[in-house]
XYZ file of N, CA and C in Angstrom:
132
model
N -0.115 -22.631 29.204
C 0.247 -21.565 28.591
C -0.651 -20.316 29.354
N 0.904 -20.084 29.174
C 1.638 -18.815 30.437
C 2.063 -18.143 28.835
N 2.259 -18.487 28.237
C 2.864 -17.673 27.128
C 2.075 -16.126 26.418
N 1.760 -15.125 26.293
C 0.813 -14.167 26.058
C 1.921 -14.136 25.031
N 0.401 -13.200 24.001
C 1.141 -13.055 22.661
C 2.821 -12.047 22.898
N 3.286 -12.692 21.305
C 4.959 -12.143 21.533
C 4.551 -10.662 20.222
N 3.975 -9.796 21.105
C 4.685 -8.221 20.454
C 5.794 -7.585 19.439
N 6.587 -9.024 19.123
C 7.461 -9.111 17.953
C 6.133 -10.047 16.449
N 5.663 -10.801 16.824
C 4.381 -11.185 15.968
C 3.785 -9.924 14.768
N 3.102 -9.180 16.735
C 2.465 -8.400 16.330
C 2.913 -7.373 15.072
N 4.015 -6.690 15.739
C 4.721 -5.212 14.675
C 4.721 -5.889 13.550
N 4.809 -7.424 13.334
C 6.042 -7.704 12.127
C 4.378 -7.785 11.192
N 3.563 -8.229 11.630
C 2.189 -8.463 11.215
C 1.985 -7.133 10.921
N 2.371 -5.875 11.102
C 1.674 -4.611 12.018
C 2.660 -3.340 9.974
N 3.439 -4.411 10.343
C 4.752 -4.026 9.260
C 3.962 -3.974 7.593
N 4.107 -5.702 7.718
C 3.589 -6.096 6.665
C 1.997 -5.727 6.282
N 1.111 -5.356 7.338
C 0.000 -4.899 6.426
C 0.307 -3.377 5.628
N 1.377 -2.694 6.502
C 1.561 -1.400 6.309
C 1.822 -1.054 5.012
N 3.449 -2.185 5.108
C 3.771 -2.082 3.357
C 3.131 -2.198 2.237
N 1.894 -3.347 3.233
C 0.674 -4.117 1.763
C 0.680 -2.251 1.340
N -0.051 -2.115 2.436
C -1.207 -0.681 2.166
C -0.566 0.511 0.981
N 1.166 0.105 1.318
C 1.854 1.614 0.670
C 1.875 1.424 -0.407
N 2.229 0.006 -0.716
C 2.255 -0.866 -1.822
C 1.005 -0.523 -3.159
N -0.186 -0.696 -2.323
C -1.793 -0.676 -3.156
C -1.016 1.010 -3.322
N -0.913 1.825 -2.178
C -1.229 3.483 -2.846
C -1.041 3.726 -3.865
N 0.570 3.155 -3.673
C 1.250 4.411 -4.417
C 0.940 2.864 -6.390
N 0.725 1.071 -6.195
C 0.363 1.993 -7.825
C -1.646 2.282 -8.144
N -2.331 2.413 -7.180
C -3.326 3.351 -7.556
C -2.879 4.824 -7.985
N -1.481 5.447 -7.407
C -2.093 6.394 -7.459
C -0.686 6.345 -8.803
N 0.259 6.262 -9.531
C 0.566 5.266 -10.886
C -0.079 4.988 -11.000
N -1.133 4.184 -11.490
C -2.785 4.472 -12.104
C -3.129 4.794 -12.473
N -3.804 6.400 -11.727
C -4.375 7.218 -12.103
C -3.237 8.374 -12.673
N -1.841 8.580 -11.765
C -1.495 10.109 -12.347
C -1.567 8.795 -14.284
N -0.526 8.255 -14.153
C -0.701 7.782 -16.156
C -2.299 7.696 -16.665
N -3.465 7.281 -16.188
C -4.557 7.227 -16.331
C -4.658 8.709 -17.081
N -5.050 9.898 -16.167
C -5.133 11.117 -16.662
C -4.046 12.175 -17.181
N -3.221 11.243 -16.822
C -2.101 12.285 -18.147
C -2.336 12.115 -19.895
N -2.808 9.992 -19.538
C -2.797 9.860 -21.402
C -4.315 10.634 -21.748
N -5.197 10.536 -20.537
C -6.628 11.931 -20.878
C -5.337 13.181 -21.303
N -5.459 13.584 -20.454
C -5.451 15.628 -20.572
C -4.423 15.207 -21.839
N -3.609 14.782 -22.243
C -2.793 14.365 -23.708
C -3.686 13.888 -24.745
N -4.774 14.002 -24.463
C -6.154 13.313 -25.247
C -6.801 14.315 -25.661
N -7.459 14.835 -24.472
C -7.991 16.402 -24.539
C -7.247 17.115 -25.569
N -5.854 17.966 -25.902
C -5.390 18.587 -25.199
C -5.690 18.847 -27.170
């Protein structure tokens, strides 16, 4: 039991979560942009 948590594993996990968060944010931004874009076209 002399092995502490490897920082490399934590870094990989943090990078994966960061990438996943960016992907979700991009999907939401694109969805909102398309949604409001269609709304603007409909109201024009």
